[in-house]
XYZ file of C-alpha atoms in Angstrom:
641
model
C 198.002 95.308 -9.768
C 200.455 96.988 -11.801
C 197.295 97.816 -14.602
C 195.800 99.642 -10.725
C 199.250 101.310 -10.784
C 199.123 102.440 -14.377
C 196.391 104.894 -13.129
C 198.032 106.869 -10.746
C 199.857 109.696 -11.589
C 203.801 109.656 -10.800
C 203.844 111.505 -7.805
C 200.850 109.189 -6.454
C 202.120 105.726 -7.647
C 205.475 107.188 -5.813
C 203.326 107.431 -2.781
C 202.177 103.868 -3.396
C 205.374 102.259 -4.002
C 207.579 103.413 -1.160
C 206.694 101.130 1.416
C 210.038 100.863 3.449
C 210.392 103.807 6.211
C 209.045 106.451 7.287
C 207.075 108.406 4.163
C 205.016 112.099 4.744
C 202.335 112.412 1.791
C 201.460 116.250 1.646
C 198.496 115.767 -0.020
C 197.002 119.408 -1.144
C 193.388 119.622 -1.543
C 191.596 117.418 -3.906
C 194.566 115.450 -4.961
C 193.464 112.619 -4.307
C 194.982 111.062 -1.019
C 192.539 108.350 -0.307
C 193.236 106.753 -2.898
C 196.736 107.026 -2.476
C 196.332 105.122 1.062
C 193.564 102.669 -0.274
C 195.953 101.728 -3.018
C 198.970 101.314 -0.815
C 197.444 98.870 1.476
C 196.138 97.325 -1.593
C 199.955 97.482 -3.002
C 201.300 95.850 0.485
C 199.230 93.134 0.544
C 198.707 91.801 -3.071
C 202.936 93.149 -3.941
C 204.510 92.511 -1.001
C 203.209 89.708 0.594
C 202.406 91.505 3.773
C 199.886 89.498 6.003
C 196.611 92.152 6.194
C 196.435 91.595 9.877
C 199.936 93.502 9.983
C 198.535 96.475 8.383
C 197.056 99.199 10.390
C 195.363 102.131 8.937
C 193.984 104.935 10.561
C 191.253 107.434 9.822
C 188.925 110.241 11.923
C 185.520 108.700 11.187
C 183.783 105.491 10.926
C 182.215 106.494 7.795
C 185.820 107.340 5.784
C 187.435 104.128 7.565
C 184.159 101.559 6.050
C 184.863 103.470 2.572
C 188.763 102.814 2.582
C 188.083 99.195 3.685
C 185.500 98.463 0.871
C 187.669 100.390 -1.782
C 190.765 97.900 -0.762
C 188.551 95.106 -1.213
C 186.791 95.847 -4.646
C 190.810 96.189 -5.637
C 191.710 92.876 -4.038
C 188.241 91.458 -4.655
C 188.052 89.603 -1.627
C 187.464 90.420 2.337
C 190.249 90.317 4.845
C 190.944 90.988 7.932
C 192.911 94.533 8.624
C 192.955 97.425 10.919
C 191.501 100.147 9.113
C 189.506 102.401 11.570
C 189.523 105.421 13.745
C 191.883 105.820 16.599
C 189.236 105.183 18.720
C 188.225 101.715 17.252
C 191.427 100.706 17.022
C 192.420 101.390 20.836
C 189.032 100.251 22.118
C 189.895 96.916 20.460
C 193.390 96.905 22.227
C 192.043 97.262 25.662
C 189.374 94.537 25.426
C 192.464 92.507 25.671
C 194.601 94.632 27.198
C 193.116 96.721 29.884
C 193.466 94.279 32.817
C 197.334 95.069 32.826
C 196.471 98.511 34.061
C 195.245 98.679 38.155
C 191.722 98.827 38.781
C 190.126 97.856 35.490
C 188.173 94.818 34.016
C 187.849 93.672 29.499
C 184.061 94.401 30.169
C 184.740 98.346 30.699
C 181.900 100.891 29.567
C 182.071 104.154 27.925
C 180.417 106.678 29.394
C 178.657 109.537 26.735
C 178.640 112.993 27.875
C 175.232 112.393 29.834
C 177.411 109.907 31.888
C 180.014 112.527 32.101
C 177.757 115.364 33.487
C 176.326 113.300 36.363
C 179.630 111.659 37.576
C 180.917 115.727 37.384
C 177.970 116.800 39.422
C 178.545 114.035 42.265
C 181.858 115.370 42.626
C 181.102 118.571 42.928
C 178.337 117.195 45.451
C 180.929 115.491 47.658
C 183.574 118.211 47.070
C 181.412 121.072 48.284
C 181.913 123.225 44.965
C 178.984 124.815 43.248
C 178.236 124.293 40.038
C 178.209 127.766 39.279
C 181.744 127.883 40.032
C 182.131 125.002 37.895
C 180.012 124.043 35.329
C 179.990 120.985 34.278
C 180.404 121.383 30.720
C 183.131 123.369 31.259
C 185.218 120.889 33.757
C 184.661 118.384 31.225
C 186.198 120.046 28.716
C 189.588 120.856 30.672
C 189.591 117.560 31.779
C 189.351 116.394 28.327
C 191.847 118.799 27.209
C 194.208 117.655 29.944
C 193.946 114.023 28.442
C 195.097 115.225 25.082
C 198.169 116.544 26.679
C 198.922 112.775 28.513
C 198.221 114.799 31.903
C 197.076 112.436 34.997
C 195.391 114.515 37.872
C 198.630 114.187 39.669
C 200.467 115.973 36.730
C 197.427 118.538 36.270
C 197.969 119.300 39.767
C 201.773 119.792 39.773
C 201.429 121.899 37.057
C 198.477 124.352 38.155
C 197.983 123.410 41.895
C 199.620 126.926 42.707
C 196.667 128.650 41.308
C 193.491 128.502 43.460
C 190.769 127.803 40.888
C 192.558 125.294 38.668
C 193.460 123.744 42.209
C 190.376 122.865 42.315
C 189.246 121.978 39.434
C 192.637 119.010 39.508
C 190.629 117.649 42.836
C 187.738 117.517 40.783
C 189.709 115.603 37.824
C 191.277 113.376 40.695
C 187.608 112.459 41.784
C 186.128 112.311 38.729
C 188.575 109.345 37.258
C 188.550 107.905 40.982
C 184.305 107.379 40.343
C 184.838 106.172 36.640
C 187.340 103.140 37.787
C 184.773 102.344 40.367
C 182.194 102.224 37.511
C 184.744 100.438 35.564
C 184.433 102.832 32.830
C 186.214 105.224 30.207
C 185.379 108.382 28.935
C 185.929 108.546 25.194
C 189.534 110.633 26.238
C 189.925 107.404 28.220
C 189.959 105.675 25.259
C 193.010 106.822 23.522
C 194.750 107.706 26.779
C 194.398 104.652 28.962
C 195.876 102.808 25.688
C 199.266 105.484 25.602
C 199.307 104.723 29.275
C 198.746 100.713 28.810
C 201.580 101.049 26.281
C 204.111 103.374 28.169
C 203.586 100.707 31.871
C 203.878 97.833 29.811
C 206.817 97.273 27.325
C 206.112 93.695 27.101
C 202.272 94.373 25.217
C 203.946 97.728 23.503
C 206.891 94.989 22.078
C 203.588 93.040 20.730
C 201.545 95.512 18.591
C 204.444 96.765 17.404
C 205.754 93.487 15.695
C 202.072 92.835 15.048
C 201.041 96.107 13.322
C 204.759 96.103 10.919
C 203.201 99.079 8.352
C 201.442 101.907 9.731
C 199.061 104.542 8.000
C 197.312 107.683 9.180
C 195.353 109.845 7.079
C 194.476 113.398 8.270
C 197.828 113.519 10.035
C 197.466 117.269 10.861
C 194.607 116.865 12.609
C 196.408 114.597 15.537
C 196.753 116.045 18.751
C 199.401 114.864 21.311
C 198.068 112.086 22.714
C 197.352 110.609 19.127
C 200.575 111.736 18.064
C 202.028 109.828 20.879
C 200.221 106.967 20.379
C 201.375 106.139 16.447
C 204.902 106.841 17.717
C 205.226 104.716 20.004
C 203.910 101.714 17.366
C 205.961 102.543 14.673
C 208.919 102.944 16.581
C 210.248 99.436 15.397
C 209.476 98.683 12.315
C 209.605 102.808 11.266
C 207.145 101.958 7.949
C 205.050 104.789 9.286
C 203.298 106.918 6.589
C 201.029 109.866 7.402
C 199.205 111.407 5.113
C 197.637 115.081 5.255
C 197.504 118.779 4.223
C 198.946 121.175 6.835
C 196.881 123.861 4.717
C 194.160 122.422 5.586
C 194.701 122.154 9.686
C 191.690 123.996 11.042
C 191.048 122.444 14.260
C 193.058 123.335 16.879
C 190.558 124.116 18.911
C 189.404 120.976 19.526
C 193.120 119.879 20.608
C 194.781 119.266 16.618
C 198.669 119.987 16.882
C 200.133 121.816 13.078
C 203.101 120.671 14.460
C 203.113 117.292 14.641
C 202.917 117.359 10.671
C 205.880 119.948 10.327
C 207.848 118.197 12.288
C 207.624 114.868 11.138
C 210.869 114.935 9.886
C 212.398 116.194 12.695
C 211.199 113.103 14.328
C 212.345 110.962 11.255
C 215.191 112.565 9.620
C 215.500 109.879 7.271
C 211.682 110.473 6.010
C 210.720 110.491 2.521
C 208.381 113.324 1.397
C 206.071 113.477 -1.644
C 203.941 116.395 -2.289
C 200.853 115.697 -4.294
C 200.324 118.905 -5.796
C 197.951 117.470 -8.755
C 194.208 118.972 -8.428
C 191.316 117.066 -9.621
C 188.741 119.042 -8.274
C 188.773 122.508 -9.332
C 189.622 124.972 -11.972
C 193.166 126.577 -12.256
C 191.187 130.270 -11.500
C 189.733 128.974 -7.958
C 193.531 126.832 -7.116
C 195.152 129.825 -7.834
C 193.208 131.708 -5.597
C 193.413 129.234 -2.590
C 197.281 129.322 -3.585
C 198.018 133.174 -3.213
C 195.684 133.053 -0.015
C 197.667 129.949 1.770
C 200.917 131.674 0.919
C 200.637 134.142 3.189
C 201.164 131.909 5.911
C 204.589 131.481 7.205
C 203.671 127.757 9.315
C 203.531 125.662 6.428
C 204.964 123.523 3.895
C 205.770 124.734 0.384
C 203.229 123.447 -2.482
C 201.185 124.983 -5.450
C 198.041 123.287 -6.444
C 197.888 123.204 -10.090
C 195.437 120.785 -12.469
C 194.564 119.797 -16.242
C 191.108 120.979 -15.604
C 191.699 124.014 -17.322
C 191.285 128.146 -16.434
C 187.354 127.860 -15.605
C 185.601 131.050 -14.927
C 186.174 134.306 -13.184
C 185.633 134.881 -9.121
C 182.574 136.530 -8.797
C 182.915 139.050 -5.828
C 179.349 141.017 -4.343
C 180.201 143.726 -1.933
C 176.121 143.954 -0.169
C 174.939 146.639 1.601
C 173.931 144.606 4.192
C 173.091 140.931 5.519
C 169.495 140.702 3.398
C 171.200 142.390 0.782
C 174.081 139.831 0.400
C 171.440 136.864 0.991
C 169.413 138.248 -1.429
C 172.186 138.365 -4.181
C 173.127 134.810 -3.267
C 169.727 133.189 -3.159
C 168.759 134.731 -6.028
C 171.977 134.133 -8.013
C 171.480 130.082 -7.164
C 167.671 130.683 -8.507
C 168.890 132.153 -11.620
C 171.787 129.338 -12.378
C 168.927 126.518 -11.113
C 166.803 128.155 -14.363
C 168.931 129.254 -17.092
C 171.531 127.207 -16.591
C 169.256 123.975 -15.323
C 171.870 123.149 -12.328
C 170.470 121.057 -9.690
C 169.688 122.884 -6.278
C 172.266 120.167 -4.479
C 175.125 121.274 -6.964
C 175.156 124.773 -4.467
C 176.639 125.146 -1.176
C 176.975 128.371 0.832
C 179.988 128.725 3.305
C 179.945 130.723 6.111
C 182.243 131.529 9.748
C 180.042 131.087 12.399
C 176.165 129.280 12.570
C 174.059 132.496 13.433
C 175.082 133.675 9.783
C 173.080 131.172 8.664
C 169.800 133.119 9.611
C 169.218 135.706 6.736
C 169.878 133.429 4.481
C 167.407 130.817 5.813
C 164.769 133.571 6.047
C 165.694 134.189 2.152
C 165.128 131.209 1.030
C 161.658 130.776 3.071
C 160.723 133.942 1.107
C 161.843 132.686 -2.192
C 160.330 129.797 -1.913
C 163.427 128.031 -2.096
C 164.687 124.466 -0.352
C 167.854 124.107 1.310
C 169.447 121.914 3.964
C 171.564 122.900 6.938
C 174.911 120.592 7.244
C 176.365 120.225 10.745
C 173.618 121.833 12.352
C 170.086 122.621 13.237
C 167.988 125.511 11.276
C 168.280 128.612 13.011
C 164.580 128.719 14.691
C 164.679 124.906 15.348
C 167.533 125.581 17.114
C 166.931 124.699 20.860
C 168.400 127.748 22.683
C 166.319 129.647 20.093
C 163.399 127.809 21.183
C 163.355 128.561 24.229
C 163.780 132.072 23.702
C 160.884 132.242 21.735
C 158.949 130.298 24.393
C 159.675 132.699 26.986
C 158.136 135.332 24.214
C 155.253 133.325 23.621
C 154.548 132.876 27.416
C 155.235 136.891 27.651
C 152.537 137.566 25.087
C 150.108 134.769 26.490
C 150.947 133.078 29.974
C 148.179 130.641 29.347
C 149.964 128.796 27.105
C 150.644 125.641 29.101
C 153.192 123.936 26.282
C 155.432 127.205 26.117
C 155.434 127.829 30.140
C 156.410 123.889 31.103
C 159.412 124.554 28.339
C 161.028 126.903 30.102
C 159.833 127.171 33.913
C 163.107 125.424 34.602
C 165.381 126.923 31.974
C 167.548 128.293 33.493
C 167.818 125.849 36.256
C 165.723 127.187 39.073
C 165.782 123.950 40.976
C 162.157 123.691 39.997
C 162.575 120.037 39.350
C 159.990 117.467 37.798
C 158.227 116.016 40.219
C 157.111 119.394 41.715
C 155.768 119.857 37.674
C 154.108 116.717 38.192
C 152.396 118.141 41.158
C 151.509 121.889 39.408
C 149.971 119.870 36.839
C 148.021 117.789 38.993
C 146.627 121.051 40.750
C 145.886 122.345 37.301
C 143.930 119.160 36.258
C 141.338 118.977 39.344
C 141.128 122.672 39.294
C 140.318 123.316 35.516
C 142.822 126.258 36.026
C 145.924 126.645 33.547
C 149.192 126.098 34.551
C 150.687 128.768 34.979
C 147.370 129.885 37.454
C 148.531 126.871 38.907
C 151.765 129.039 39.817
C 149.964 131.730 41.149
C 148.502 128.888 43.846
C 152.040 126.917 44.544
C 151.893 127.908 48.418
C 148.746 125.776 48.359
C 150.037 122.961 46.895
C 150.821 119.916 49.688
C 154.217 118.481 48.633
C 155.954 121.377 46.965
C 158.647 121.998 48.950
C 159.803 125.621 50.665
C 162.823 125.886 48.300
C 160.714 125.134 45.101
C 158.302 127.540 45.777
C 160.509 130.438 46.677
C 161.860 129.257 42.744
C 158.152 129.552 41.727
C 157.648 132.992 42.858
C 160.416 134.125 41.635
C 159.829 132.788 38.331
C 156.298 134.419 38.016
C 157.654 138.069 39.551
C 160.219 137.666 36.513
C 157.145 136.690 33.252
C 155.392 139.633 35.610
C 158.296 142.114 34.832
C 158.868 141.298 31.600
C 155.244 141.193 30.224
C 155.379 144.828 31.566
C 158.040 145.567 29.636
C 156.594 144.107 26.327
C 153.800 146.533 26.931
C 156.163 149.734 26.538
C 158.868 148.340 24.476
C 160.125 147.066 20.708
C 159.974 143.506 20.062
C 163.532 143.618 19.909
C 163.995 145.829 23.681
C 161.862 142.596 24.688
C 164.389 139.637 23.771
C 167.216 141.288 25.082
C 165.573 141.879 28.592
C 164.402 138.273 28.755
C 168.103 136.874 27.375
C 169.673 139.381 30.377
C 167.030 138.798 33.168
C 165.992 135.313 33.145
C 169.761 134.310 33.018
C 169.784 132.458 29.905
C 172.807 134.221 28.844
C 174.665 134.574 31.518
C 174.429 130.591 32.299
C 175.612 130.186 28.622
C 178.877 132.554 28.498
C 180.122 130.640 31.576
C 180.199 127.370 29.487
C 182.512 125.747 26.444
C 183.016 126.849 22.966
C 179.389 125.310 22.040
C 177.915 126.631 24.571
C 179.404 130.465 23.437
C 177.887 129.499 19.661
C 174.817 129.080 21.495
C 174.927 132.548 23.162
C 175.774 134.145 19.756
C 172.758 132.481 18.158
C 170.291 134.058 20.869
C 172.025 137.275 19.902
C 171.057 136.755 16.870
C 167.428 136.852 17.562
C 167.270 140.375 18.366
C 169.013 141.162 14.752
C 165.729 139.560 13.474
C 163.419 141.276 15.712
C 165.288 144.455 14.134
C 165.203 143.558 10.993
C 161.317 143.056 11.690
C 161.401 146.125 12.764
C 163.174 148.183 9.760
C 160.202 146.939 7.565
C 157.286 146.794 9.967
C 155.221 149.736 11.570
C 154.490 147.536 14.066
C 156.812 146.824 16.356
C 155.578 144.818 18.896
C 156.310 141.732 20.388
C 152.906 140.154 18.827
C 153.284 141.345 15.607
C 157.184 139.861 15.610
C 155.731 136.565 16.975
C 153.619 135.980 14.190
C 155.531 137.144 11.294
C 158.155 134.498 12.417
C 155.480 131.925 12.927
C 154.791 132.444 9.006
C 158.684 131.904 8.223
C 158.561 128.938 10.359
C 155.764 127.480 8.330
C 156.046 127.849 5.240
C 159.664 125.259 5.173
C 158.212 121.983 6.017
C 161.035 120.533 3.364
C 162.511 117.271 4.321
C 166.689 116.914 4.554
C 166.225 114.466 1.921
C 164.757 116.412 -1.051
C 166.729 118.623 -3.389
C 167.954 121.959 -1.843
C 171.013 124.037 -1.095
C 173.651 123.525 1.058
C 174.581 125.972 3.990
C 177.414 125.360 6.616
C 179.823 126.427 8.278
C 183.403 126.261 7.048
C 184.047 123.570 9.707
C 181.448 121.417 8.343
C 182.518 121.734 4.976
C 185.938 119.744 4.658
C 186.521 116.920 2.932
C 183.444 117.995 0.593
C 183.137 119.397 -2.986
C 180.199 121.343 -4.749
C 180.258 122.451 -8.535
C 178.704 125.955 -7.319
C 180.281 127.869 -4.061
C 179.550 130.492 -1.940
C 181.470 132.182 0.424
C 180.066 135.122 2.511
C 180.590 137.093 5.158
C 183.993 138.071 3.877
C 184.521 141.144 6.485
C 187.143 142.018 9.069
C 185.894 140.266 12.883
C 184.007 137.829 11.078
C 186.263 135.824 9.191
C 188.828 136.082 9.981
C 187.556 136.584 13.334
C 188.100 139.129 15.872
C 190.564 137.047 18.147
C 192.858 136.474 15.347
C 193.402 140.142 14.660
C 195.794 139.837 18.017
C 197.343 135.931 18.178
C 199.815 135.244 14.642
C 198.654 131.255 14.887
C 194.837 132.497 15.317
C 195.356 134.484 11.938
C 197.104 131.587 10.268
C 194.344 129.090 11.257
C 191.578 131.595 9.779
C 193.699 131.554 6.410
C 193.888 127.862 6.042
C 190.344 127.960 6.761
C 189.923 129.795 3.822
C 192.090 127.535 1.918
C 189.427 125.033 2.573
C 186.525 127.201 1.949
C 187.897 128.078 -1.717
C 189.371 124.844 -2.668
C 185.344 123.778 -1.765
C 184.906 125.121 -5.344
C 184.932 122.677 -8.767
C 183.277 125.001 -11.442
C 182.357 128.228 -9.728
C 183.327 130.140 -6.622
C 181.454 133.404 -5.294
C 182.593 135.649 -2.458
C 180.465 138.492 -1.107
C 180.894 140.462 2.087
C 178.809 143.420 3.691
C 179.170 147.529 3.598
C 177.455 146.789 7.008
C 176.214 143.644 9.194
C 173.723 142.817 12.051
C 174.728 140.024 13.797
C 174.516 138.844 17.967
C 172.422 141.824 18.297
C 174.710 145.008 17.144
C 175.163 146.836 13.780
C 178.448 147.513 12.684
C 180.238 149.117 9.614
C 182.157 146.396 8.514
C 185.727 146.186 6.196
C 186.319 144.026 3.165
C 188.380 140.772 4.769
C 192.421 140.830 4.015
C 191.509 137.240 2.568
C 189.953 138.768 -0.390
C 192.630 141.183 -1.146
C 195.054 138.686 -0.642
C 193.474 137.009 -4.006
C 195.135 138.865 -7.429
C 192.246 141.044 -8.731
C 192.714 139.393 -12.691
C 191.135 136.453 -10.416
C 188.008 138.363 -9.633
C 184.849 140.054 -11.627
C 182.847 142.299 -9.450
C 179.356 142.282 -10.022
């Protein structure tokens, strides 16, 4: 073990060796943390004697918690049996056994998946008497779930907003909702993590037992905890106190899924006696692209102090490309990844392009169609196979040609229009033993034995709509056309009411009339057919598969805990990133810049940032500025090209 040790650097093997107490690891980008933790468990068990089975170690994902277990086994070189998982695998396996000790609930519990979720949500609202317009589904799941991050029972959700008449109801509908999922004898995954804070704060007896039992505690990717999480590893290592957590609060970029900064900076407050080690050591990148990430993250005032430095040596130059606009900037990028591919012989997977927000992703998609180029979207779907997008297009296709049967059945209840499937079934039937089409099959509804009043009304209301709006493609741009069907068949509106995906979603259908525009910049013809079929060629021509060679794209999000030799940032404008919102909220701003951090320290051998003199994007053309992130980087950093 101590040959293991030998390899470490000082500040690691540091990390390693301080078993006793509470320790904080910040662990700056690319220096190496997981094998800091894989090495301390390692160190516990083979040093220090400590049974595995006392060991708990957790991670966010299944797939890093199966690595960390087989790297502590190829250094013990043998299999045993510890807790390394996700919170969620961990507390699941504490309520098999446990759960019984809490009213109402049996060890053979279910989780319900969001499906489950939605139709439990709707019979509430059913029995309650509130539409679902009112409240969407989506969206009461998501403040439920948010109130279980925050520990809050119905009872607390309703002392705290019961005054206000909306969120009134929408705590009856949390009451009822967990009222239906203990008669199901089920959890939600919120449940999961919840019920066990709550098993552990009504019972001291089974708290007292996992706590002796789990006698060292790890968590990786502390600054991505929220409350309840936070709660839960406090209450465990609150005897024994060998609690180490390990993260980067530079690198904190999801609070909007519930992640708490604070419970990082404040770890010593909660252990005063901690021990902290900064690993500050870089094995990724070049000292040019660390010291970028390092004048960018210094800006913020929420953080703890480290410089990322490494033996990797200078590297090259920034290279920044101010484009005139969207095509122009995809242009420069695709084509600067086709000339390093050639001249420089660098595989396709060695690039990855960064971006804010999904519906960026589009010009550059439609660049590398053109090119002839293959590339891969990460943490998403390509921008026409997206399914809002689809059914956009569908309601074009059925605009240009209502016969199309495959189109019309796509979206005659999309929106919901309570034109359900069994009165389908019945439209189809009357299309069948009539030779008609379907959608003539419309036109006849009132003769159609079964259909009920309400469906039909829904019928002709659906056909007086593809009516208008096939009027309107006679007169108008392709572009005037996808903005009339996004505003009058609802599709829009139904999506702004919902969650934060359900807002991407709304932005990407935006983002279809910037193509039709941009179709209609270079085209004479500007109608609605001729749009349809140039995108039917783009569409085409990728048939790649996700497993061949290509370039990366994703969003920021998607991108941490990954590395590329080649990176490129775009989109580098004021309201973009950093977005709008954060122009007005000091913590909005400061997330945006650690999101940065990420983006940059993405970067081993070369880094690329380009923004826009001005951008079409959700529809709209604006005259953009240069983002404060990229002055915020020393110009002897950057060559502009």
């Amino acid at each position: 073990m101590n040959n293991l040790l030998d390899s470490l650097n000082k500040q690691q093997r540091e990390a390693v060796v301080h078993t006793e107490g509470p320790l904080l690891v910040l662990a700056g980008a690319g220096s190496g943390k997981t094998r800091v933790l894989t090495y301390r468990i390692a160190y516990l068990i083979n040093e220090k004697n400590v049974y595995p089975s006392n060991i708990l170690a957790i991670t966010f994902t299944n797939k890093a918690a199966r690595e960390m277990k087989e790297r502590v086994e190829n250094l013990l070189e043998g299999s045993y049996d510890m807790w390394i998982s996700t919170f969620h695998s961990a507390c699941v396996r504490i309520l098999r056994m446990e759960i019984e000790k809490l009213q109402g609930y049996k060890k053979n519990f279910i989780i319900f998946d969001t499906d489950d979720q939605a139709k439990i949500i709707k019979e509430c609202l059913k029995e309650l008497n509130y539409n679902e317009k009112n409240f969407p589904p989506k969206e009461m799941i998501s403040s439920i779930s948010k109130a279980k991050d925050q520990l809050m029972t119905p009872g607390k959700f309703m002392d705290r907003y019961g005054r206000d008449f909306r969120l009134k109801k929408v705590a009856d509908i949390y009451s009822l909702y967990q009222k239906k999922l203990m008669e199901n004898n089920a959890l939600d995954f919120d449940d999961i993590l919840f019920k066990t804070v709550e098993l552990f704060q009504n019972n001291p007896d089974a708290l007292q037992r996992y706590q002796q039992k789990f006698k060292y505690i790890m968590v990786d990717e502390y600054q991505d905890t929220n409350y309840c999480q936070y709660m839960l590893i406090n209450l465990l290592a609150k005897s024994h106190r060998n609690l180490c957590v390990v993260g980067d609060d530079d690198q904190s970029i999801y609070s909007w899924r519930g992640a708490d900064i604070g419970n990082i900076l404040n770890f010593e407050k909660d252990f005063p006696d901690a021990k902290v080690i900064k690993l500050e050591q870089n094995y990724r990148s070049t000292q040019t692209i660390l010291d970028a990430a390092n004048s960018v993250i210094s800006k913020n005032f929420g953080r703890k102090s480290k410089r990322l430095w490494t033996d990797n040596g200078e590297g090259k130059a920034i290279i920044y490309y101010k484009a005139m606009d969207e095509r122009d900037e995809a242009d420069f990028i695709i084509g600067e990844i086709d000339r390093l591919a050639f001249q420089e012989q660098i595989s396709l997977n060695s690039f990855a392009i960064l971006y804010r927000t999904n519906a960026q992703s589009r010009a550059l998609e439609e660049m590398c169609m053109a090119r002839g180029v293959p590339y891969k979207i990460v943490g998403g779907h390509r921008f026409y196979d997206r399914m809002e997008v689809k059914d956009i297009i569908a309601y074009l296709r059925v605009i240009q040609d209502p016969e199309g049967d495959l189109s019309i059945k796509r979206i005659i209840n999309v929106p919901k229009r309570g034109i359900g499937k069994a009165t389908i079934d019945q439209l189809e039937d009357y299309a069948r033993q009539n030779g008609v089409s379907f959608y003539e099959a419309l036109l006849f509804a009132d003769n159609i034995d079964g259909i009920s009043k309400k469906a039909r009304n829904s019928i002709k209301d659906f056909v007086r709509l593809i009516a208008e709006l096939m009027d309107i493609a006679e007169n108008e741009s392709a572009s005037e056309v996808i903005n009339q069907v996004i505003l009058k068949s609802g599709y829009l509106e139904e999506l702004e009411k919902g969650d934060d995906e359900a807002q991407e979603r709304a932005r990407n259908i935006k983002e279809l009339i910037s193509a039709a525009l941009e179709y209609e910049e270079k085209n004479e013809d500007n109608s609605l057919t001729g749009f349809l079929e140039n995108m039917a060629l783009m569409s085409d021509i990728d048939g790649l598969k996700e497993d061949r060679e290509g370039i990366t794209m994703m969003t920021i999000h998607s991108a941490k805990g990954l590395e590329f030799p080649v990176v490129f940032i775009c989109g580098l404008e004021e309201g973009l990133f950093p977005t709008q919102r954060a122009f007005f909220e000091e913590h909005q701003l400061e997330e945006e810049r650690r999101l940065m951090y990420v983006a940059v320290t993405r970067a081993k051998e070369k880094l690329y940032l380009t923004s826009a003199f001005e951008r079409t994007l959700y529809g709209s053309t604006s005259y953009t500025m240069e983002s404060r992130f990229l002055r915020e980087i020393p110009k002897d950093l950057i060559m502009k090209v």
